[in-house]
Amino acid sequence: MVAGRADTPCPGAARLARLEAATLPVVAPSLLSCDFARVAEQLQSLKAAGVVAVHLDVMDGHFVPNLSYGLPLVESCRRLTQLPLDVHLMVGNVLEHDYLRRYREAGADVMTVHIEALRCRPLGVFGDRVVACHLLGDAALGLALGQ
């Protein structure tokens, strides 16, 4: 539920509930290895194969040396599937560019960010922007936040 409004379901809450109910460990195939000319077909194949979530590796070419895709692909995937989208943000300046809100609005259900990309801002900034968030750091710190 959105904070303060018991009658309004949180966007993606049903998808996240299905993901949390899945048998562990959950293996989420990465779209990084898909044929981008056939994304819709490949998402349908993943669902037919019983996949419970899809992983998207977003890389900006600065935080990590590789460059992949961004908001437009996440938006397209959200239109094409109701599978939970697990978005791994390997990008710098996460808060300065408002990426948590923007990727959430694009359709991300789970986001993983690297703690060093947050520039030491307090965790309270996440508020109701994401359904779930994981922070990664050099010490393999795992922290889950939810609504």
mmCIF file of C-alpha atoms in Angstrom:
data_model
loop_
_atom_site.group_PDB
_atom_site.id
_atom_site.type_symbol
_atom_site.label_atom_id
_atom_site.label_comp_id
_atom_site.label_asym_id
_atom_site.label_seq_id
_atom_site.Cartn_x
_atom_site.Cartn_y
_atom_site.Cartn_z
ATOM 1 C CA MET A 1 0.000 0.000 0.000
ATOM 2 C CA VAL A 2 1.111 3.537 -0.650
ATOM 3 C CA ALA A 3 2.020 5.292 2.580
ATOM 4 C CA GLY A 4 -1.014 6.976 4.090
ATOM 5 C CA ARG A 5 -3.532 5.500 1.637
ATOM 6 C CA ALA A 6 -4.836 2.087 2.651
ATOM 7 C CA ASP A 7 -7.137 1.936 -0.383
ATOM 8 C CA THR A 8 -4.373 2.379 -2.994
ATOM 9 C CA PRO A 9 -2.303 -0.717 -3.816
ATOM 10 C CA CYS A 10 1.384 -0.100 -4.393
ATOM 11 C CA PRO A 11 2.302 -0.446 -8.084
ATOM 12 C CA GLY A 12 3.916 -3.825 -8.591
ATOM 13 C CA ALA A 13 2.903 -5.179 -5.164
ATOM 14 C CA ALA A 14 1.225 -8.254 -6.674
ATOM 15 C CA ARG A 15 4.277 -8.996 -8.825
ATOM 16 C CA LEU A 16 6.563 -8.634 -5.825
ATOM 17 C CA ALA A 17 4.303 -10.893 -3.724
ATOM 18 C CA ARG A 18 4.568 -13.617 -6.398
ATOM 19 C CA LEU A 19 8.339 -13.221 -6.417
ATOM 20 C CA GLU A 20 8.546 -13.449 -2.608
ATOM 21 C CA ALA A 21 6.364 -16.583 -2.652
ATOM 22 C CA ALA A 22 8.642 -18.338 -5.159
ATOM 23 C CA THR A 23 10.746 -21.299 -4.136
ATOM 24 C CA LEU A 24 14.280 -20.221 -3.262
ATOM 25 C CA PRO A 25 16.729 -19.733 -4.775
ATOM 26 C CA VAL A 26 15.145 -17.604 -7.484
ATOM 27 C CA VAL A 27 17.128 -17.531 -10.705
ATOM 28 C CA ALA A 28 16.279 -14.461 -12.775
ATOM 29 C CA PRO A 29 17.670 -14.679 -16.308
ATOM 30 C CA SER A 30 19.333 -11.476 -17.505
ATOM 31 C CA LEU A 31 18.004 -9.762 -20.600
ATOM 32 C CA LEU A 32 21.567 -8.731 -21.340
ATOM 33 C CA SER A 33 21.904 -11.983 -23.294
ATOM 34 C CA CYS A 34 18.657 -11.711 -25.259
ATOM 35 C CA ASP A 35 18.122 -10.957 -28.933
ATOM 36 C CA PHE A 36 16.883 -7.369 -28.695
ATOM 37 C CA ALA A 37 15.084 -7.671 -32.036
ATOM 38 C CA ARG A 38 12.894 -10.343 -30.396
ATOM 39 C CA VAL A 39 12.449 -9.069 -26.814
ATOM 40 C CA ALA A 40 8.677 -9.673 -26.698
ATOM 41 C CA GLU A 41 9.019 -13.239 -27.960
ATOM 42 C CA GLN A 42 11.880 -13.999 -25.594
ATOM 43 C CA LEU A 43 9.994 -12.616 -22.574
ATOM 44 C CA GLN A 44 7.054 -14.865 -23.503
ATOM 45 C CA SER A 45 9.423 -17.848 -23.775
ATOM 46 C CA LEU A 46 10.839 -17.106 -20.333
ATOM 47 C CA LYS A 47 7.363 -16.969 -18.812
ATOM 48 C CA ALA A 48 6.399 -20.242 -20.556
ATOM 49 C CA ALA A 49 9.558 -21.840 -19.130
ATOM 50 C CA GLY A 50 8.428 -20.982 -15.590
ATOM 51 C CA VAL A 51 10.773 -18.071 -14.891
ATOM 52 C CA VAL A 52 9.504 -16.024 -11.920
ATOM 53 C CA ALA A 53 11.460 -12.793 -12.566
ATOM 54 C CA VAL A 54 13.614 -11.123 -15.205
ATOM 55 C CA HIS A 55 16.918 -9.402 -14.402
ATOM 56 C CA LEU A 56 17.997 -6.241 -16.214
ATOM 57 C CA ASP A 57 21.623 -5.101 -15.921
ATOM 58 C CA VAL A 58 21.711 -1.319 -16.420
ATOM 59 C CA MET A 59 25.280 -0.072 -16.971
ATOM 60 C CA ASP A 60 26.235 3.513 -17.746
ATOM 61 C CA GLY A 61 29.795 3.093 -19.035
ATOM 62 C CA HIS A 62 31.124 5.208 -16.134
ATOM 63 C CA PHE A 63 30.312 3.432 -12.859
ATOM 64 C CA VAL A 64 31.295 0.227 -14.635
ATOM 65 C CA PRO A 65 33.187 0.176 -17.949
ATOM 66 C CA ASN A 66 30.409 -1.560 -19.895
ATOM 67 C CA LEU A 67 27.423 0.181 -21.446
ATOM 68 C CA SER A 68 24.070 -1.577 -21.751
ATOM 69 C CA TYR A 69 20.524 -0.198 -21.822
ATOM 70 C CA GLY A 70 18.414 2.130 -19.719
ATOM 71 C CA LEU A 71 14.943 3.434 -19.031
ATOM 72 C CA PRO A 72 13.440 2.811 -22.503
ATOM 73 C CA LEU A 73 14.099 -0.940 -22.311
ATOM 74 C CA VAL A 74 12.709 -1.196 -18.768
ATOM 75 C CA GLU A 75 9.578 0.668 -19.916
ATOM 76 C CA SER A 76 9.224 -1.651 -22.921
ATOM 77 C CA CYS A 77 9.659 -4.768 -20.790
ATOM 78 C CA ARG A 78 7.009 -3.554 -18.352
ATOM 79 C CA ARG A 79 4.548 -3.175 -21.242
ATOM 80 C CA LEU A 80 5.445 -6.641 -22.551
ATOM 81 C CA THR A 81 5.341 -8.759 -19.375
ATOM 82 C CA GLN A 82 3.871 -8.975 -15.913
ATOM 83 C CA LEU A 83 6.921 -10.882 -14.650
ATOM 84 C CA PRO A 84 8.710 -8.969 -11.879
ATOM 85 C CA LEU A 85 11.546 -6.834 -13.232
ATOM 86 C CA ASP A 86 14.712 -7.004 -11.118
ATOM 87 C CA VAL A 87 16.803 -4.009 -12.183
ATOM 88 C CA HIS A 88 20.499 -3.885 -11.231
ATOM 89 C CA LEU A 89 21.631 -0.259 -11.478
ATOM 90 C CA MET A 90 25.370 -0.220 -12.136
ATOM 91 C CA VAL A 91 25.297 3.541 -12.590
ATOM 92 C CA GLY A 92 26.741 6.512 -10.766
ATOM 93 C CA ASN A 93 24.868 9.430 -9.229
ATOM 94 C CA VAL A 94 21.758 7.369 -8.487
ATOM 95 C CA LEU A 95 20.156 9.980 -6.271
ATOM 96 C CA GLU A 96 21.341 13.050 -8.142
ATOM 97 C CA HIS A 97 19.674 11.793 -11.342
ATOM 98 C CA ASP A 98 16.574 10.588 -9.472
ATOM 99 C CA TYR A 99 17.074 7.102 -10.906
ATOM 100 C CA LEU A 100 15.153 5.308 -8.146
ATOM 101 C CA ARG A 101 11.958 7.193 -8.940
ATOM 102 C CA ARG A 102 12.515 7.081 -12.694
ATOM 103 C CA TYR A 103 13.199 3.323 -12.855
ATOM 104 C CA ARG A 104 10.314 2.643 -10.466
ATOM 105 C CA GLU A 105 7.988 4.616 -12.747
ATOM 106 C CA ALA A 106 9.428 2.737 -15.728
ATOM 107 C CA GLY A 107 8.311 -0.526 -14.112
ATOM 108 C CA ALA A 108 11.120 -1.875 -11.930
ATOM 109 C CA ASP A 109 9.818 -4.060 -9.107
ATOM 110 C CA VAL A 110 13.181 -4.692 -7.433
ATOM 111 C CA MET A 111 16.252 -2.508 -7.743
ATOM 112 C CA THR A 112 19.795 -3.247 -6.727
ATOM 113 C CA VAL A 113 22.090 -0.263 -6.321
ATOM 114 C CA HIS A 114 25.673 -0.007 -5.186
ATOM 115 C CA ILE A 115 26.026 1.883 -1.920
ATOM 116 C CA GLU A 116 28.970 3.866 -3.233
ATOM 117 C CA ALA A 117 26.680 5.239 -5.986
ATOM 118 C CA LEU A 118 24.485 6.856 -3.315
ATOM 119 C CA ARG A 119 27.139 9.374 -2.257
ATOM 120 C CA CYS A 120 26.421 8.790 1.452
ATOM 121 C CA ARG A 121 22.842 10.082 1.398
ATOM 122 C CA PRO A 122 20.585 8.706 4.157
ATOM 123 C CA LEU A 123 18.436 5.684 3.393
ATOM 124 C CA GLY A 124 15.303 7.669 4.222
ATOM 125 C CA VAL A 125 15.388 9.167 0.743
ATOM 126 C CA PHE A 126 13.964 5.926 -0.647
ATOM 127 C CA GLY A 127 10.570 6.497 0.987
ATOM 128 C CA ASP A 128 7.874 4.902 -1.157
ATOM 129 C CA ARG A 129 9.820 5.136 -4.406
ATOM 130 C CA VAL A 130 10.522 1.426 -4.761
ATOM 131 C CA VAL A 131 8.835 -1.793 -3.818
ATOM 132 C CA ALA A 132 12.132 -3.379 -2.800
ATOM 133 C CA CYS A 133 15.702 -2.156 -2.882
ATOM 134 C CA HIS A 134 18.994 -3.930 -2.251
ATOM 135 C CA LEU A 135 22.227 -2.078 -1.561
ATOM 136 C CA LEU A 136 25.567 -3.568 -2.532
ATOM 137 C CA GLY A 137 28.988 -2.420 -1.419
ATOM 138 C CA ASP A 138 32.557 -3.562 -1.338
ATOM 139 C CA ALA A 139 31.861 -5.618 1.794
ATOM 140 C CA ALA A 140 28.932 -7.402 0.107
ATOM 141 C CA LEU A 141 26.473 -5.536 2.316
ATOM 142 C CA GLY A 142 22.937 -6.703 1.613
ATOM 143 C CA LEU A 143 20.087 -4.588 2.873
ATOM 144 C CA ALA A 144 16.482 -4.961 1.778
ATOM 145 C CA LEU A 145 13.987 -2.164 2.091
ATOM 146 C CA GLY A 146 10.292 -2.522 1.437
ATOM 147 C CA GLN A 147 7.085 -0.612 1.780
#
